[in-house]
XYZ file of N, CA and C in Angstrom:
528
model
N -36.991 12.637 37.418
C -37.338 11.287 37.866
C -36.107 10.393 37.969
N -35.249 11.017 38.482
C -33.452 10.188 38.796
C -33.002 10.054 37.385
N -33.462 10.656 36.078
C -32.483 10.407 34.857
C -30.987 10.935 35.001
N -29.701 10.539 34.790
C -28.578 11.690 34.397
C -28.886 12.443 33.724
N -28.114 13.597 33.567
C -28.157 14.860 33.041
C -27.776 14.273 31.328
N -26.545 13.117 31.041
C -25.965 12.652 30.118
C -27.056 12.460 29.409
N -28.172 11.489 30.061
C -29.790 10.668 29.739
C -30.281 11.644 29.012
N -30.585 12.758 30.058
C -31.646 13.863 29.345
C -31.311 14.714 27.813
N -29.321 14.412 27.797
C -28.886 15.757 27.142
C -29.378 14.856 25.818
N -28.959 13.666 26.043
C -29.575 12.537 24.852
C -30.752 12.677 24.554
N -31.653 12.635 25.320
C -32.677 12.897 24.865
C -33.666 14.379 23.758
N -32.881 14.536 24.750
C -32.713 16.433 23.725
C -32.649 16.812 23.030
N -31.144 15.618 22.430
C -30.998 15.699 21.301
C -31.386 14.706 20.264
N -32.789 14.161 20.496
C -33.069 13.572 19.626
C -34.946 14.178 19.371
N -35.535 14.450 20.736
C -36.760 15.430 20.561
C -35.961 16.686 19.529
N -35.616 17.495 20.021
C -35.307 18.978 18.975
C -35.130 18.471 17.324
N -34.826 17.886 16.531
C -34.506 17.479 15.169
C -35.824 17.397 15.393
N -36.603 16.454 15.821
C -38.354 15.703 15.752
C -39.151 17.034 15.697
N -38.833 17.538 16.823
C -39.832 18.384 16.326
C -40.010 20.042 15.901
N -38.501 19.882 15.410
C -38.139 21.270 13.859
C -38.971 20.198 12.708
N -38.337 19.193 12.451
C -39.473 18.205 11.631
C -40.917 18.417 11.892
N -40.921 18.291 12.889
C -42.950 18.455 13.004
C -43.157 19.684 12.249
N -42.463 21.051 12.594
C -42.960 22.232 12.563
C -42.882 22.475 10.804
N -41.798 22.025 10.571
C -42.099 22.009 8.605
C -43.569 21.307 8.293
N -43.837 20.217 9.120
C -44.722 19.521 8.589
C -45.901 20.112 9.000
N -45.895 21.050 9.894
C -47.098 21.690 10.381
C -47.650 21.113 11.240
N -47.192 19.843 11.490
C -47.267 19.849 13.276
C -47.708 20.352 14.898
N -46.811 21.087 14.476
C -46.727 22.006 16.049
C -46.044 23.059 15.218
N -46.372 23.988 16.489
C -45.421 25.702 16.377
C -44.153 25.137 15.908
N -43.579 26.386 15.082
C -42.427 26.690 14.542
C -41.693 27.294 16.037
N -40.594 26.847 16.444
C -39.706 27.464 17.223
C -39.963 26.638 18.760
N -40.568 25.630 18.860
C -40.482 24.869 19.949
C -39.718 23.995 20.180
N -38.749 23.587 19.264
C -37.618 22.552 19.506
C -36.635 23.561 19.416
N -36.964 24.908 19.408
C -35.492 25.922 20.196
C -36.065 25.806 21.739
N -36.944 25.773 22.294
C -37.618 26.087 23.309
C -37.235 24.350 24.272
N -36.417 23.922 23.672
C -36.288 22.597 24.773
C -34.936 22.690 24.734
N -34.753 22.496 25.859
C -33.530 23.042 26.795
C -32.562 22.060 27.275
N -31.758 21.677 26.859
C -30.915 20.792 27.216
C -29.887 21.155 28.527
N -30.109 19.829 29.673
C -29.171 20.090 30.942
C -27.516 20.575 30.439
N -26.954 21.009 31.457
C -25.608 21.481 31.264
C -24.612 19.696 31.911
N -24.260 18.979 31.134
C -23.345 18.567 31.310
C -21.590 18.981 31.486
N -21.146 18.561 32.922
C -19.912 18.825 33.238
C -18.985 17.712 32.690
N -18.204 18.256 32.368
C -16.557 17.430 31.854
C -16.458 16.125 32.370
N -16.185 16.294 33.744
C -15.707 15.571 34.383
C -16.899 14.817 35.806
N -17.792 14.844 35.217
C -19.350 14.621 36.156
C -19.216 13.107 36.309
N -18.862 12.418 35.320
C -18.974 10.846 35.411
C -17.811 10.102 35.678
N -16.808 10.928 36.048
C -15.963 10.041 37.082
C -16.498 9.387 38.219
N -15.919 8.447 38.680
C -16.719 7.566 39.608
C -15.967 7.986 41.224
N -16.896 8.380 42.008
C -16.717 9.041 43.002
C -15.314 7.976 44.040
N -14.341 8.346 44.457
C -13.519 7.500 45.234
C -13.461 7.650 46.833
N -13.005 6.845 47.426
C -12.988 7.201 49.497
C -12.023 8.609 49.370
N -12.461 9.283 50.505
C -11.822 10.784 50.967
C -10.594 9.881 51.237
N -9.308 11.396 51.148
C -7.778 10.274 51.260
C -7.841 10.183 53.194
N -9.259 10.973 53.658
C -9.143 10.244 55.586
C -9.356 8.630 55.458
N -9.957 8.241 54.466
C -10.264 7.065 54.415
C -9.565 6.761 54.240
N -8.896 6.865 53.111
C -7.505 6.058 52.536
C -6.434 6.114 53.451
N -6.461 6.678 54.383
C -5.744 6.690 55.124
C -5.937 5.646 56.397
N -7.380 5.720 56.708
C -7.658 4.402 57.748
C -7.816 3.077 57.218
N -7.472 2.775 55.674
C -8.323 1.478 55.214
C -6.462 1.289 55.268
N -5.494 2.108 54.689
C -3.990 1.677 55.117
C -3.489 1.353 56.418
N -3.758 2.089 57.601
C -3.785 1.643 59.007
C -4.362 0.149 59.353
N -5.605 -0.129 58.528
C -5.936 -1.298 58.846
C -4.981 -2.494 58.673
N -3.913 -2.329 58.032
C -2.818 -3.004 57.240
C -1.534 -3.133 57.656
N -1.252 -2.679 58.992
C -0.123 -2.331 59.762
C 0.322 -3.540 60.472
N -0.525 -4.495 60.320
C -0.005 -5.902 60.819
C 1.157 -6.778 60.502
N 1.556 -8.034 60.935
C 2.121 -9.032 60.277
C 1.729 -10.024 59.772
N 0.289 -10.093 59.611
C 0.288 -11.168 59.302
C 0.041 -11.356 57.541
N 0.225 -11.696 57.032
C 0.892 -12.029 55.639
C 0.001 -11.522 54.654
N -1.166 -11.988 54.668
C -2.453 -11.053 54.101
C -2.320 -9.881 54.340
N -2.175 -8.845 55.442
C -1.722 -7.866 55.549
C -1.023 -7.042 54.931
N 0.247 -7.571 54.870
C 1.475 -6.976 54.614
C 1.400 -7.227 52.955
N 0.827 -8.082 52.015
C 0.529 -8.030 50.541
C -0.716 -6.966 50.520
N -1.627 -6.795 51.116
C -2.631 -5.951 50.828
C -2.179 -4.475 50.896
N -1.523 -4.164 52.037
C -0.656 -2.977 51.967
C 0.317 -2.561 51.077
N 0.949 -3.425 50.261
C 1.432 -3.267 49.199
C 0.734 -2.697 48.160
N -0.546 -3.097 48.113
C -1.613 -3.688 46.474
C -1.953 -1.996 46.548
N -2.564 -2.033 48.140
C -3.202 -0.601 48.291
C -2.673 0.894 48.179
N -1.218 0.461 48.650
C -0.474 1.369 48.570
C -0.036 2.781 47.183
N -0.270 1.318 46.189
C 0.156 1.316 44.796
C -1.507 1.871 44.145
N -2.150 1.198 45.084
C -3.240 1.967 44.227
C -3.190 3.395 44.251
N -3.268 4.153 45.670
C -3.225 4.972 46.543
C -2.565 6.113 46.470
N -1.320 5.453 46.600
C -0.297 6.467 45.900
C 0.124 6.740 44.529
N -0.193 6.230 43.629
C 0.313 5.677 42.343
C -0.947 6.300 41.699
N -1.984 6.018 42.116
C -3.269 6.128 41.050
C -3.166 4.672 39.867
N -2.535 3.721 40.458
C -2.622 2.809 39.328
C -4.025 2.143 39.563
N -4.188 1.618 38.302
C -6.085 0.765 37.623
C -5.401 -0.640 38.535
N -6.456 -1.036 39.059
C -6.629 -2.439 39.335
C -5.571 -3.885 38.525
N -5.853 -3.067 37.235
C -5.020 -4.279 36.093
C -3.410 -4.234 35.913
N -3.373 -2.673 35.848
C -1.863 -2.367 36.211
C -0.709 -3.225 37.421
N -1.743 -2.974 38.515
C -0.993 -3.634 39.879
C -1.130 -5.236 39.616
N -1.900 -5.887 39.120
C -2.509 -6.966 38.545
C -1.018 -7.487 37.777
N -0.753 -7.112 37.141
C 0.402 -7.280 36.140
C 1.629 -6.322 36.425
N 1.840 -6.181 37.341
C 3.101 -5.629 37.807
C 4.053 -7.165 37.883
N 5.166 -6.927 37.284
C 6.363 -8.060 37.533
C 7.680 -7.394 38.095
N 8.135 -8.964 38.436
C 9.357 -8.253 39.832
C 10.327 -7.223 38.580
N 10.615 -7.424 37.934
C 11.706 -6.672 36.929
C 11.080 -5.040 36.495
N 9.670 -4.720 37.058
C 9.114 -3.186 36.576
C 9.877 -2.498 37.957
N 10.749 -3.264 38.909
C 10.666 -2.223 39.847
C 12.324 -2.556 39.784
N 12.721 -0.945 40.008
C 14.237 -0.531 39.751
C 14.541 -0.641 40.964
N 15.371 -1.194 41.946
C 15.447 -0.994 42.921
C 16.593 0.087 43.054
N 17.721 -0.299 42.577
C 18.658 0.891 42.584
C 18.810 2.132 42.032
N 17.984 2.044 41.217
C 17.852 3.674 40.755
C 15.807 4.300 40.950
N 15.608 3.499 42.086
C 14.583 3.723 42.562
C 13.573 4.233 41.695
N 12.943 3.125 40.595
C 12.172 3.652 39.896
C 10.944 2.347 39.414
N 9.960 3.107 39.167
C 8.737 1.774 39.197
C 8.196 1.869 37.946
N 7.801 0.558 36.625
C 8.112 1.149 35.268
C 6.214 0.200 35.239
N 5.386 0.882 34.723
C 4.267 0.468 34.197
C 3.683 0.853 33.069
N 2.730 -0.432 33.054
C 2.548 -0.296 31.361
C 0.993 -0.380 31.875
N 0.900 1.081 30.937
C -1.232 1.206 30.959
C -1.579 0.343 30.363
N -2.648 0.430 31.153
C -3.570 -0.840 30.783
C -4.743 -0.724 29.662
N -4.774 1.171 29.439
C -5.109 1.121 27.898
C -4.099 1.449 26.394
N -3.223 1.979 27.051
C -2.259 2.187 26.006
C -1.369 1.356 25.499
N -0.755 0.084 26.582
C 0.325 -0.306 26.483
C 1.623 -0.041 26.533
N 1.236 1.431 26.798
C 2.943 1.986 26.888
C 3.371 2.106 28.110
N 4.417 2.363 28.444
C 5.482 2.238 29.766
C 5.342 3.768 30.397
N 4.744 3.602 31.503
C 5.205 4.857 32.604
C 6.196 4.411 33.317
N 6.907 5.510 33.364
C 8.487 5.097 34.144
C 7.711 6.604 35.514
N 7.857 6.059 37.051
C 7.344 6.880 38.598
C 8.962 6.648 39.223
N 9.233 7.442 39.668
C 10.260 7.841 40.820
C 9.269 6.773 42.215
N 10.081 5.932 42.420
C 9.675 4.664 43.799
C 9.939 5.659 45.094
N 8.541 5.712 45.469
C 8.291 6.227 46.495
C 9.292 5.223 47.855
N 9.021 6.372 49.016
C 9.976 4.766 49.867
C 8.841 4.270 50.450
N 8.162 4.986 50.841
C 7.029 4.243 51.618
C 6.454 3.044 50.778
N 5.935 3.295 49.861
C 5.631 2.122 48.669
C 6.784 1.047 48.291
N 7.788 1.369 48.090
C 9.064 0.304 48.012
C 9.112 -0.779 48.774
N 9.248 0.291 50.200
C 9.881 -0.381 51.432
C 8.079 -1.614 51.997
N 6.583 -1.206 51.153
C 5.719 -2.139 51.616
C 6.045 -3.017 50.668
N 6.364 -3.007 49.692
C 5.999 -4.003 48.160
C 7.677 -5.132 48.423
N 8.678 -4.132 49.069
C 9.934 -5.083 49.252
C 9.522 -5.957 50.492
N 9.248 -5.572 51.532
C 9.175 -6.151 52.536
C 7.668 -7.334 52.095
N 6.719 -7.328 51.505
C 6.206 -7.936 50.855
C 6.740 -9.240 50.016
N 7.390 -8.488 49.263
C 8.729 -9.322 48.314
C 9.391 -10.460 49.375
N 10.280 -10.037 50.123
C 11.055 -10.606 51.487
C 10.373 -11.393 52.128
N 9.392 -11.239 52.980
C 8.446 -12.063 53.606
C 7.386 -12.667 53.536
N 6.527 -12.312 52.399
C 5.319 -13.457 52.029
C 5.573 -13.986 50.718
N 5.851 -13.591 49.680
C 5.686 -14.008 48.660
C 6.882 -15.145 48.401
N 5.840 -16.387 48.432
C 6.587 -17.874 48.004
C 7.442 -17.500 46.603
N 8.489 -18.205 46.814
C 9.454 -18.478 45.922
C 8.556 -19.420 44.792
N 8.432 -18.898 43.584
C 8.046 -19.538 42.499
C 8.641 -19.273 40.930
N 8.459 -20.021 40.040
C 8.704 -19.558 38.730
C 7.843 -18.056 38.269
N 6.238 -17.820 38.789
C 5.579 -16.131 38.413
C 6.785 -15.452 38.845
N 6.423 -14.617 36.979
C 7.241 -13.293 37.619
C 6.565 -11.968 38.053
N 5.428 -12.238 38.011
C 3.835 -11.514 38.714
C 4.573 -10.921 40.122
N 4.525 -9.856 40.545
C 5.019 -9.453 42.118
C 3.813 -10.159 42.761
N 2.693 -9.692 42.943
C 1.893 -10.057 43.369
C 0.891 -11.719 43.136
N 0.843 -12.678 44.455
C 0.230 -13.646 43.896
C -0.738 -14.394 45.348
N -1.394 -15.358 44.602
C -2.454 -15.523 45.966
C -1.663 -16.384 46.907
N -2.258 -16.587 48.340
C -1.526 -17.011 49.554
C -1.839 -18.064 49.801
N -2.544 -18.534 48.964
C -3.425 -19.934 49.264
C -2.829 -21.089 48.062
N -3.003 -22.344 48.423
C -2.729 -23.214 47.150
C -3.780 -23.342 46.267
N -3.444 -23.228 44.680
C -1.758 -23.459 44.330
C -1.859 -21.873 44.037
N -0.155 -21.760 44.316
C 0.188 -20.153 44.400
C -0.042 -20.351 42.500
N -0.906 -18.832 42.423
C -0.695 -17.988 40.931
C -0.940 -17.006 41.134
N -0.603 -16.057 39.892
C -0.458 -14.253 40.326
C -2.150 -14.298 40.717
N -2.103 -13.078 41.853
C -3.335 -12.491 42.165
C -4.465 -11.937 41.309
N -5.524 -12.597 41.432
C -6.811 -12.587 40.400
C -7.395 -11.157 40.944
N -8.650 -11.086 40.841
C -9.502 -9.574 40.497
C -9.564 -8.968 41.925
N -8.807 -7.515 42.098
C -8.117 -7.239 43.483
C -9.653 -6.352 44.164
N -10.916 -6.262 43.317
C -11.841 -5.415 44.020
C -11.773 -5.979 45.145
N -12.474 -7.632 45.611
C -12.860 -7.950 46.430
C -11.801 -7.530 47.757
N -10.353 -7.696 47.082
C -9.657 -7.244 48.540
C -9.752 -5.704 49.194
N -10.029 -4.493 47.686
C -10.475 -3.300 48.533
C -11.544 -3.262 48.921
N -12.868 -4.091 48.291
C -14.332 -3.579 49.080
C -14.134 -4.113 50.321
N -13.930 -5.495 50.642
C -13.907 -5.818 52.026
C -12.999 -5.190 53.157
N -11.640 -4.498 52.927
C -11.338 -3.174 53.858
C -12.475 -2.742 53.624
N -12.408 -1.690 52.901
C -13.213 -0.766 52.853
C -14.529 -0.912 53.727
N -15.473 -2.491 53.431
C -16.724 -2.300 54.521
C -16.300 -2.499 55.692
N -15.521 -2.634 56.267
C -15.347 -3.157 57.284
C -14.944 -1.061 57.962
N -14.552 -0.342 57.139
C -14.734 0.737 58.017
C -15.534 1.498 57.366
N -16.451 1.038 57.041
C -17.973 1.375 56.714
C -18.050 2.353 55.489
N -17.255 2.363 54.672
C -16.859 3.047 53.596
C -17.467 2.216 52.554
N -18.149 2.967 51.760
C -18.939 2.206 50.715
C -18.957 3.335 49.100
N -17.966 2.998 47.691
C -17.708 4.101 46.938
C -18.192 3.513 45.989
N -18.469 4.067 45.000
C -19.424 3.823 43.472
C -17.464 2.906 43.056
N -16.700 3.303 42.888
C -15.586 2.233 42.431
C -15.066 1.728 43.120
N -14.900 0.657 42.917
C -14.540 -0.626 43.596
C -15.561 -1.269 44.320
């Protein structure tokens, strides 16, 4: 009746104890809470399904423009994309995580707190610099990323900028 498999295995495991209990108590038959069968849960079943990378590939095309929204979103996406970085990561990226001369991009998880040091892709560089260069107002944030509108502050919760690509080429994913 649409339960997860997770739902049922829970459940399973809380009928079988009940009713080995019944069966001491005389209840019901002895050996019917061996007789309930718990679904096979997979490892990795509840990851949240993401766009095929054809998609990811046309929701980046959509981004090939100049105009300023553009050229920051192609950045954001890029980093998602290529990087596998969380929403919060790119969120809190500052201009000083990115090495430019020894081409390296330094982030800090967003559950651990600790520092991943990535070899800077160029394709990703060359969107997030040219980003850098041409839209992003000169301010005191040291946030790379920030909104385009007044008053400039670092960029708030980035779903809305991937769902709306995304519907617009009719792509619709359990994340984001």
């Amino acid at each position: 009746d649409g339960y997860s498999r997770l739902t049922l295995q829970g459940v399973v495991g809380c009928l079988r104890p009940f009713f080995r209990y019944g069966a001491t108590r005389g209840w019901c038959r002895k050996g019917l809470a061996e007789a309930i069968r718990s679904p096979r849960v997979y490892r990795l079943a509840s990851l949240p399904t993401g766009p095929s990378w054809e998609d990811v590939k046309r929701l980046l095309a959509l981004t090939e423009g100049n105009k300023r929204k553009d050229i920051r979103d192609r950045a954001i996406l890029m980093l998602l994309a290529i990087y596998g970085l969380r929403a919060g990561e790119v969120k809190r990226l500052r201009l000083e995580d990115f090495d430019w001369k020894a081409e390296l991009l330094s982030v800090t998880c967003t559950k651990t707190r600790k520092k991943r040091i990535f070899p800077l892709s160029r394709p990703v560089g060359d969107a997030v610099l040219r980003y850098i260069t041409q839209v992003r107002p000169r301010t005191p944030y040291r946030e790379v990323f920030l909104s385009l509108s007044a008053p400039i502050q670092p960029v708030g919760d980035l779903g809305p900028i991937v769902r709306k690509r995304l519907r617009r080429l009719g792509v619709v994913t359990a994340h984001y």
